[in-house]
Amino acid sequence: MREITKHLLEWYDLNAREMPWRVMPAERKAGVMPDPYAVWLSEVMLQQTTVAAVREYHRRFMALWPTIADLAAAEDADVMAAWAGLGYYARARNLLKCARAVVAEHGGAFPQTYDALLTLPGIGPYTAAAISAIAFDQPSTVLDGNVERVMARLYNDHTPLPAAKPVFMEYAQRHTSQTRPGDYAQAVMDLGATICTPKNPACGICPVRSDCAAQAAGTQLDLPKKTPKKPKPTRYGIAYIARRLDGAWLLETRPDKGLLGGMLGWPTTEWNDDPAGLEPFLADWDTLNEQAKHTFTHFHLFLTVQTAWLPMDAKPERGHFVSAEDFSPSSLPTVMRKAHALAAATLRVD
Ligand code: SF4
């Protein structure tokens, strides 16, 4: 078991994946350290999202706001629009809060320790460990889904998640490198993402194969065990998509609190078992046959879409008009984009 850290680091030296925010192991050995701002941004974006999906968003954010001071000074609406499509929008709101706290309370420089990072908005135990290890080479232990899977298999531990988390953390701590903690954190996460994958682990080329108890027992595909989740409920709602005769779309910014808080979207009813059809204003509404379907963390949503044309002098009580030239579906969260895609054919300007 003592060899695990050594073998992992040797493997990482040869196989580290290139990422825009990553300093490769050879450069790191030469003393180059990553930009903590870029590392933090990547870690917040990577929560619940894959590296492939994050690359382009990360590039765009770094181009728009190259430093944390730039991001802290940005307009909320611009940041929310740039985040649209990444999901879990509370992360974007916390991103801004955190940037502003780092500028206001830490002079624009991220604190370096796990404990200090944990006091910042939107930074939980995993992200604090990842930033302190990757950006500052502090010997913090990261435990994400990839690392949990690797630890369950190395120790052939069949305790189901999430109850097993503290034990898996203890295993992970045993192997955390004291000399190269930043590279080690990235190595173990890369191993989980590319070799020790959920369905098809490549044990034949795994650098820690000789220390893996699950591989020896042939149980790797059964691990990690998980306590079955309750099925997600389904909620229903109605989205009202209206267009003025000059082509302007009626949108509204959702309240800061709650799901999709602060994001741009169509006026909708509440989302529940049986939404009342409280149309936001009087218009000649058409109901589309197809619904926009979307799955959030805790529920499935079926959104009925109603469309209407509005006269030039319309003064709806909800929302604001956005001209056709200024409107871009890419600034909407995914569920609102789906609703727009359904309505677009009905509300076309030829
Ligand atoms: S030997 Fe297989 S199961 Fe064990 S850590 Fe490596 S890839 Fe995962």
Tab-separated table of C-alpha atoms and ligand atoms in Angstrom:
chain	number	residue	atom	x	y	z
A	1	MET	CA	0.000	0.000	0.000
A	2	ARG	CA	2.898	2.406	0.660
A	3	GLU	CA	3.849	2.182	-2.991
A	4	ILE	CA	0.525	3.622	-4.165
A	5	THR	CA	1.557	7.272	-3.910
A	6	LYS	CA	4.877	6.642	-5.642
A	7	HIS	CA	3.312	4.662	-8.493
A	8	LEU	CA	0.547	7.194	-8.969
A	9	LEU	CA	2.969	10.109	-9.205
A	10	GLU	CA	5.219	8.239	-11.653
A	11	TRP	CA	2.192	7.499	-13.798
A	12	TYR	CA	1.000	11.118	-13.607
A	13	ASP	CA	4.431	12.399	-14.682
A	14	LEU	CA	3.962	10.548	-17.968
A	15	ASN	CA	0.184	10.714	-18.417
A	16	ALA	CA	-1.140	13.982	-16.918
A	17	ARG	CA	-3.992	15.340	-19.050
A	18	GLU	CA	-3.450	18.821	-20.434
A	19	MET	CA	-6.022	21.283	-19.125
A	20	PRO	CA	-6.123	25.062	-19.611
A	21	TRP	CA	-5.856	25.662	-15.873
A	22	ARG	CA	-3.279	22.950	-15.145
A	23	VAL	CA	0.488	23.314	-14.719
A	24	MET	CA	1.974	20.083	-16.051
A	25	PRO	CA	4.214	18.067	-13.697
A	26	ALA	CA	7.540	18.912	-15.431
A	27	GLU	CA	6.834	22.670	-15.221
A	28	ARG	CA	5.723	22.296	-11.647
A	29	LYS	CA	8.952	20.572	-10.734
A	30	ALA	CA	10.701	23.595	-12.304
A	31	GLY	CA	8.867	25.848	-9.848
A	32	VAL	CA	5.908	27.058	-11.959
A	33	MET	CA	2.684	27.281	-9.935
A	34	PRO	CA	-0.857	27.621	-11.350
A	35	ASP	CA	-2.964	30.781	-11.158
A	36	PRO	CA	-5.186	30.190	-8.063
A	37	TYR	CA	-8.005	32.122	-9.765
A	38	ALA	CA	-7.946	29.754	-12.774
A	39	VAL	CA	-7.829	26.712	-10.469
A	40	TRP	CA	-10.733	27.952	-8.357
A	41	LEU	CA	-12.811	28.729	-11.466
A	42	SER	CA	-12.153	25.246	-12.855
A	43	GLU	CA	-13.063	23.542	-9.579
A	44	VAL	CA	-16.347	25.430	-9.233
A	45	MET	CA	-17.223	24.697	-12.867
A	46	LEU	CA	-16.245	21.018	-12.566
A	47	GLN	CA	-18.665	20.351	-9.713
A	48	GLN	CA	-21.273	18.100	-11.377
A	49	THR	CA	-19.844	18.776	-14.859
A	50	THR	CA	-17.250	16.986	-17.020
A	51	VAL	CA	-13.858	18.362	-18.054
A	52	ALA	CA	-14.949	18.279	-21.708
A	53	ALA	CA	-17.958	20.517	-20.977
A	54	VAL	CA	-15.967	22.904	-18.790
A	55	ARG	CA	-13.029	23.679	-21.117
A	56	GLU	CA	-14.891	26.165	-23.345
A	57	TYR	CA	-16.669	27.884	-20.439
A	58	HIS	CA	-13.378	28.244	-18.585
A	59	ARG	CA	-11.677	29.709	-21.665
A	60	ARG	CA	-14.525	32.189	-22.136
A	61	PHE	CA	-14.561	33.286	-18.486
A	62	MET	CA	-10.781	33.784	-18.463
A	63	ALA	CA	-11.038	35.848	-21.679
A	64	LEU	CA	-13.882	38.003	-20.358
A	65	TRP	CA	-12.550	38.359	-16.811
A	66	PRO	CA	-8.799	37.575	-16.728
A	67	THR	CA	-8.388	38.300	-13.005
A	68	ILE	CA	-10.485	37.867	-9.914
A	69	ALA	CA	-10.767	41.654	-9.637
A	70	ASP	CA	-12.285	41.753	-13.140
A	71	LEU	CA	-14.816	39.085	-12.195
A	72	ALA	CA	-15.649	40.810	-8.904
A	73	ALA	CA	-16.406	44.026	-10.810
A	74	ALA	CA	-18.567	42.302	-13.461
A	75	GLU	CA	-22.305	42.852	-13.798
A	76	ASP	CA	-24.294	39.988	-12.245
A	77	ALA	CA	-26.403	39.582	-15.400
A	78	ASP	CA	-23.300	39.234	-17.614
A	79	VAL	CA	-21.839	36.505	-15.410
A	80	MET	CA	-25.152	34.635	-15.207
A	81	ALA	CA	-25.473	34.817	-19.012
A	82	ALA	CA	-21.908	33.514	-19.499
A	83	TRP	CA	-22.677	30.662	-17.093
A	84	ALA	CA	-25.933	29.710	-18.858
A	85	GLY	CA	-25.930	26.064	-19.902
A	86	LEU	CA	-23.526	24.889	-17.172
A	87	GLY	CA	-26.437	24.279	-14.783
A	88	TYR	CA	-26.599	24.441	-10.987
A	89	TYR	CA	-26.943	28.213	-11.088
A	90	ALA	CA	-26.400	28.712	-7.366
A	91	ARG	CA	-22.760	28.015	-8.228
A	92	ALA	CA	-22.644	31.081	-10.489
A	93	ARG	CA	-24.156	33.308	-7.812
A	94	ASN	CA	-21.670	31.984	-5.259
A	95	LEU	CA	-18.856	32.448	-7.768
A	96	LEU	CA	-19.567	36.166	-7.831
A	97	LYS	CA	-19.976	36.375	-4.055
A	98	CYS	CA	-16.683	34.563	-3.586
A	99	ALA	CA	-14.813	36.787	-6.087
A	100	ARG	CA	-16.125	39.864	-4.301
A	101	ALA	CA	-15.179	38.474	-0.876
A	102	VAL	CA	-11.641	37.651	-2.030
A	103	VAL	CA	-11.245	41.196	-3.344
A	104	ALA	CA	-12.902	42.915	-0.355
A	105	GLU	CA	-11.504	40.780	2.463
A	106	HIS	CA	-8.245	39.325	1.113
A	107	GLY	CA	-6.899	42.092	-1.132
A	108	GLY	CA	-7.654	40.085	-4.291
A	109	ALA	CA	-5.418	37.128	-3.337
A	110	PHE	CA	-6.926	33.753	-2.465
A	111	PRO	CA	-6.055	32.548	1.023
A	112	GLN	CA	-3.844	29.455	0.844
A	113	THR	CA	-4.985	27.172	3.640
A	114	TYR	CA	-7.871	24.721	3.687
A	115	ASP	CA	-9.467	26.377	6.736
A	116	ALA	CA	-9.291	29.911	5.325
A	117	LEU	CA	-10.624	28.818	1.928
A	118	LEU	CA	-13.538	27.089	3.625
A	119	THR	CA	-14.793	30.447	4.958
A	120	LEU	CA	-15.415	31.768	1.427
A	121	PRO	CA	-18.874	31.608	-0.235
A	122	GLY	CA	-19.476	28.523	-2.368
A	123	ILE	CA	-16.288	26.761	-1.224
A	124	GLY	CA	-17.044	23.484	0.547
A	125	PRO	CA	-14.643	20.852	1.898
A	126	TYR	CA	-13.868	19.310	-1.502
A	127	THR	CA	-13.172	22.619	-3.265
A	128	ALA	CA	-11.118	23.977	-0.350
A	129	ALA	CA	-8.967	20.836	-0.405
A	130	ALA	CA	-8.574	20.939	-4.185
A	131	ILE	CA	-7.548	24.616	-4.298
A	132	SER	CA	-5.166	24.406	-1.357
A	133	ALA	CA	-3.503	21.292	-2.817
A	134	ILE	CA	-3.452	22.202	-6.515
A	135	ALA	CA	-2.834	25.945	-6.322
A	136	PHE	CA	-0.696	26.097	-3.159
A	137	ASP	CA	0.779	22.591	-2.671
A	138	GLN	CA	-0.748	22.200	0.772
A	139	PRO	CA	-1.096	18.547	1.847
A	140	SER	CA	-4.914	18.535	1.725
A	141	THR	CA	-6.795	15.423	0.690
A	142	VAL	CA	-9.324	15.609	-2.131
A	143	LEU	CA	-12.279	13.249	-2.167
A	144	ASP	CA	-14.604	13.528	-5.148
A	145	GLY	CA	-16.600	10.780	-6.876
A	146	ASN	CA	-13.537	9.614	-8.800
A	147	VAL	CA	-11.393	9.327	-5.675
A	148	GLU	CA	-14.180	7.557	-3.765
A	149	ARG	CA	-14.349	4.927	-6.488
A	150	VAL	CA	-10.573	4.436	-6.492
A	151	MET	CA	-10.452	4.080	-2.680
A	152	ALA	CA	-13.414	1.669	-2.530
A	153	ARG	CA	-11.629	-0.546	-5.067
A	154	LEU	CA	-8.092	-0.290	-3.656
A	155	TYR	CA	-9.419	-1.426	-0.254
A	156	ASN	CA	-12.191	-3.664	-1.636
A	157	ASP	CA	-14.524	-1.867	0.786
A	158	HIS	CA	-18.203	-2.676	0.200
A	159	THR	CA	-19.625	-0.075	2.616
A	160	PRO	CA	-22.251	1.848	0.611
A	161	LEU	CA	-21.947	5.558	-0.162
A	162	PRO	CA	-22.673	8.087	1.174
A	163	ALA	CA	-22.166	6.428	4.614
A	164	ALA	CA	-18.705	5.298	3.506
A	165	LYS	CA	-17.393	8.834	2.881
A	166	PRO	CA	-15.508	9.280	6.201
A	167	VAL	CA	-13.801	5.887	5.802
A	168	PHE	CA	-12.870	6.601	2.184
A	169	MET	CA	-11.495	9.969	3.318
A	170	GLU	CA	-9.306	8.169	5.830
A	171	TYR	CA	-7.994	5.836	3.097
A	172	ALA	CA	-7.337	8.809	0.818
A	173	GLN	CA	-5.472	10.664	3.573
A	174	ARG	CA	-3.105	7.725	4.025
A	175	HIS	CA	-1.855	8.143	0.473
A	176	THR	CA	-1.754	11.948	0.184
A	177	SER	CA	1.756	12.983	-0.807
A	178	GLN	CA	3.480	15.335	1.610
A	179	THR	CA	6.079	16.359	-0.962
A	180	ARG	CA	3.919	16.769	-4.107
A	181	PRO	CA	0.365	17.194	-2.812
A	182	GLY	CA	-0.809	19.258	-5.807
A	183	ASP	CA	0.326	16.699	-8.356
A	184	TYR	CA	-0.954	13.858	-6.188
A	185	ALA	CA	-4.484	15.352	-5.970
A	186	GLN	CA	-4.598	15.690	-9.741
A	187	ALA	CA	-3.076	12.235	-10.274
A	188	VAL	CA	-5.669	10.389	-8.215
A	189	MET	CA	-8.514	12.312	-9.838
A	190	ASP	CA	-7.076	11.621	-13.322
A	191	LEU	CA	-6.737	7.930	-12.478
A	192	GLY	CA	-10.414	7.777	-11.543
A	193	ALA	CA	-11.470	9.700	-14.643
A	194	THR	CA	-9.384	7.827	-17.217
A	195	ILE	CA	-8.306	4.374	-15.884
A	196	CYS	CA	-10.417	3.414	-12.866
A	197	THR	CA	-13.655	4.340	-14.632
A	198	PRO	CA	-17.072	3.242	-13.311
A	199	LYS	CA	-18.024	0.635	-15.914
A	200	ASN	CA	-14.820	-0.290	-17.691
A	201	PRO	CA	-11.754	0.015	-15.454
A	202	ALA	CA	-8.534	-0.551	-17.380
A	203	CYS	CA	-6.907	-2.661	-14.668
A	204	GLY	CA	-4.396	-4.094	-17.141
A	205	ILE	CA	-2.626	-0.725	-17.485
A	206	CYS	CA	-3.383	0.630	-13.998
A	207	PRO	CA	-0.303	1.905	-12.124
A	208	VAL	CA	-1.659	0.734	-8.731
A	209	ARG	CA	-2.893	-2.662	-9.886
A	210	SER	CA	-0.454	-4.600	-7.664
A	211	ASP	CA	-1.935	-2.892	-4.554
A	212	CYS	CA	-5.604	-3.149	-5.547
A	213	ALA	CA	-7.662	-5.499	-3.361
A	214	ALA	CA	-10.774	-5.343	-5.568
A	215	GLN	CA	-8.777	-6.240	-8.651
A	216	ALA	CA	-7.321	-9.234	-6.809
A	217	ALA	CA	-10.801	-10.302	-5.649
A	218	GLY	CA	-12.453	-9.578	-8.998
A	219	THR	CA	-15.011	-7.248	-7.398
A	220	GLN	CA	-14.011	-3.940	-9.014
A	221	LEU	CA	-17.169	-3.681	-11.124
A	222	ASP	CA	-19.341	-3.976	-7.984
A	223	LEU	CA	-17.668	-0.982	-6.333
A	224	PRO	CA	-18.355	1.530	-4.985
A	225	LYS	CA	-21.616	0.337	-3.459
A	226	LYS	CA	-24.311	2.984	-3.220
A	227	THR	CA	-27.433	3.254	-1.097
A	228	PRO	CA	-30.290	3.289	-3.640
A	229	LYS	CA	-31.697	6.737	-4.285
A	230	LYS	CA	-35.377	7.523	-4.001
A	231	PRO	CA	-36.989	7.999	-7.408
A	232	LYS	CA	-37.238	11.666	-8.448
A	233	PRO	CA	-40.704	13.211	-8.416
A	234	THR	CA	-42.113	14.953	-11.497
A	235	ARG	CA	-43.277	18.553	-11.372
A	236	TYR	CA	-45.271	20.466	-13.939
A	237	GLY	CA	-45.373	24.081	-15.042
A	238	ILE	CA	-46.371	26.382	-17.875
A	239	ALA	CA	-43.953	28.686	-19.709
A	240	TYR	CA	-45.364	31.757	-21.433
A	241	ILE	CA	-43.334	32.718	-24.474
A	242	ALA	CA	-44.516	35.949	-26.044
A	243	ARG	CA	-43.174	38.016	-28.908
A	244	ARG	CA	-44.032	41.564	-29.891
A	245	LEU	CA	-44.888	42.288	-33.516
A	246	ASP	CA	-41.425	43.870	-34.042
A	247	GLY	CA	-39.836	40.547	-33.035
A	248	ALA	CA	-38.845	41.480	-29.444
A	249	TRP	CA	-39.107	38.622	-26.920
A	250	LEU	CA	-40.674	38.973	-23.504
A	251	LEU	CA	-38.238	37.693	-20.875
A	252	GLU	CA	-37.918	38.065	-17.153
A	253	THR	CA	-35.047	37.790	-14.702
A	254	ARG	CA	-35.935	35.158	-12.139
A	255	PRO	CA	-35.807	36.134	-8.459
A	256	ASP	CA	-32.350	35.721	-6.887
A	257	LYS	CA	-33.575	33.103	-4.440
A	258	GLY	CA	-34.713	29.702	-5.656
A	259	LEU	CA	-34.072	27.495	-8.644
A	260	LEU	CA	-32.438	29.244	-11.631
A	261	GLY	CA	-32.234	32.311	-9.370
A	262	GLY	CA	-30.971	35.433	-11.145
A	263	MET	CA	-31.157	33.760	-14.578
A	264	LEU	CA	-33.016	35.114	-17.563
A	265	GLY	CA	-36.059	33.070	-18.612
A	266	TRP	CA	-39.655	33.028	-19.773
A	267	PRO	CA	-42.383	33.907	-17.292
A	268	THR	CA	-43.674	30.633	-15.868
A	269	THR	CA	-46.171	29.385	-13.324
A	270	GLU	CA	-44.915	27.783	-10.132
A	271	TRP	CA	-43.563	24.269	-10.704
A	272	ASN	CA	-45.557	21.745	-8.708
A	273	ASP	CA	-48.000	18.816	-9.032
A	274	ASP	CA	-50.762	20.836	-10.608
A	275	PRO	CA	-49.821	24.354	-11.641
A	276	ALA	CA	-52.684	26.797	-11.897
A	277	GLY	CA	-52.846	28.392	-15.322
A	278	LEU	CA	-52.309	31.924	-14.059
A	279	GLU	CA	-51.455	33.618	-17.314
A	280	PRO	CA	-49.112	36.509	-16.572
A	281	PHE	CA	-51.220	38.855	-18.694
A	282	LEU	CA	-54.085	38.767	-21.144
A	283	ALA	CA	-53.168	37.558	-24.621
A	284	ASP	CA	-54.340	35.107	-27.225
A	285	TRP	CA	-52.303	32.153	-25.945
A	286	ASP	CA	-51.697	29.006	-28.033
A	287	THR	CA	-50.696	25.810	-26.281
A	288	LEU	CA	-48.051	23.713	-28.040
A	289	ASN	CA	-48.552	19.960	-28.245
A	290	GLU	CA	-45.008	19.132	-27.175
A	291	GLN	CA	-43.685	19.858	-23.679
A	292	ALA	CA	-40.175	20.949	-22.686
A	293	LYS	CA	-38.768	18.212	-20.464
A	294	HIS	CA	-35.816	18.704	-18.177
A	295	THR	CA	-34.305	16.915	-15.190
A	296	PHE	CA	-32.977	18.900	-12.233
A	297	THR	CA	-31.087	17.427	-9.286
A	298	HIS	CA	-34.215	16.654	-7.277
A	299	PHE	CA	-37.048	16.412	-9.795
A	300	HIS	CA	-38.117	16.040	-13.423
A	301	LEU	CA	-39.919	19.018	-14.940
A	302	PHE	CA	-42.554	18.887	-17.682
A	303	LEU	CA	-43.111	22.397	-18.964
A	304	THR	CA	-46.152	23.099	-21.136
A	305	VAL	CA	-45.339	25.911	-23.562
A	306	GLN	CA	-47.854	28.606	-24.462
A	307	THR	CA	-47.069	31.196	-27.119
A	308	ALA	CA	-48.592	34.534	-28.091
A	309	TRP	CA	-47.959	37.528	-30.316
A	310	LEU	CA	-48.298	40.908	-28.607
A	311	PRO	CA	-49.166	44.277	-30.122
A	312	MET	CA	-46.581	47.081	-30.229
A	313	ASP	CA	-48.263	48.942	-27.355
A	314	ALA	CA	-48.404	45.879	-25.053
A	315	LYS	CA	-47.418	46.673	-21.458
A	316	PRO	CA	-47.233	43.303	-19.731
A	317	GLU	CA	-47.119	43.248	-15.942
A	318	ARG	CA	-44.269	40.763	-15.900
A	319	GLY	CA	-40.924	40.772	-17.662
A	320	HIS	CA	-39.252	43.085	-20.148
A	321	PHE	CA	-38.813	43.067	-23.890
A	322	VAL	CA	-35.478	42.102	-25.424
A	323	SER	CA	-35.082	43.054	-29.093
A	324	ALA	CA	-34.584	40.294	-31.652
A	325	GLU	CA	-30.999	41.504	-32.282
A	326	ASP	CA	-30.102	41.428	-28.579
A	327	PHE	CA	-31.735	38.084	-27.858
A	328	SER	CA	-29.558	34.990	-27.799
A	329	PRO	CA	-30.936	31.614	-26.620
A	330	SER	CA	-27.413	30.787	-25.374
A	331	SER	CA	-27.865	33.260	-22.511
A	332	LEU	CA	-30.785	31.163	-21.189
A	333	PRO	CA	-30.541	28.181	-18.832
A	334	THR	CA	-31.031	24.845	-20.583
A	335	VAL	CA	-34.687	24.298	-19.676
A	336	MET	CA	-35.594	27.763	-21.009
A	337	ARG	CA	-33.639	27.032	-24.200
A	338	LYS	CA	-35.633	23.845	-24.676
A	339	ALA	CA	-38.888	25.788	-24.319
A	340	HIS	CA	-37.621	28.387	-26.799
A	341	ALA	CA	-36.671	25.689	-29.310
A	342	LEU	CA	-40.266	24.422	-29.236
A	343	ALA	CA	-41.802	27.904	-29.539
A	344	ALA	CA	-39.439	29.253	-32.200
A	345	ALA	CA	-41.298	27.709	-35.138
A	346	THR	CA	-44.640	29.207	-34.024
A	347	LEU	CA	-43.184	32.638	-33.312
A	348	ARG	CA	-41.071	33.012	-36.432
A	349	VAL	CA	-40.612	36.430	-38.082
A	350	ASP	CA	-40.307	35.930	-41.845
B	1	SF4	S1	-6.543	-2.078	-10.588
B	1	SF4	FE1	-8.473	-1.661	-11.585
B	1	SF4	S2	-9.946	-1.441	-9.951
B	1	SF4	FE2	-7.933	-1.271	-9.010
B	1	SF4	S3	-7.518	0.900	-8.950
B	1	SF4	FE3	-6.658	0.118	-10.848
B	1	SF4	S4	-8.240	0.395	-12.414
B	1	SF4	FE4	-9.180	0.615	-10.384
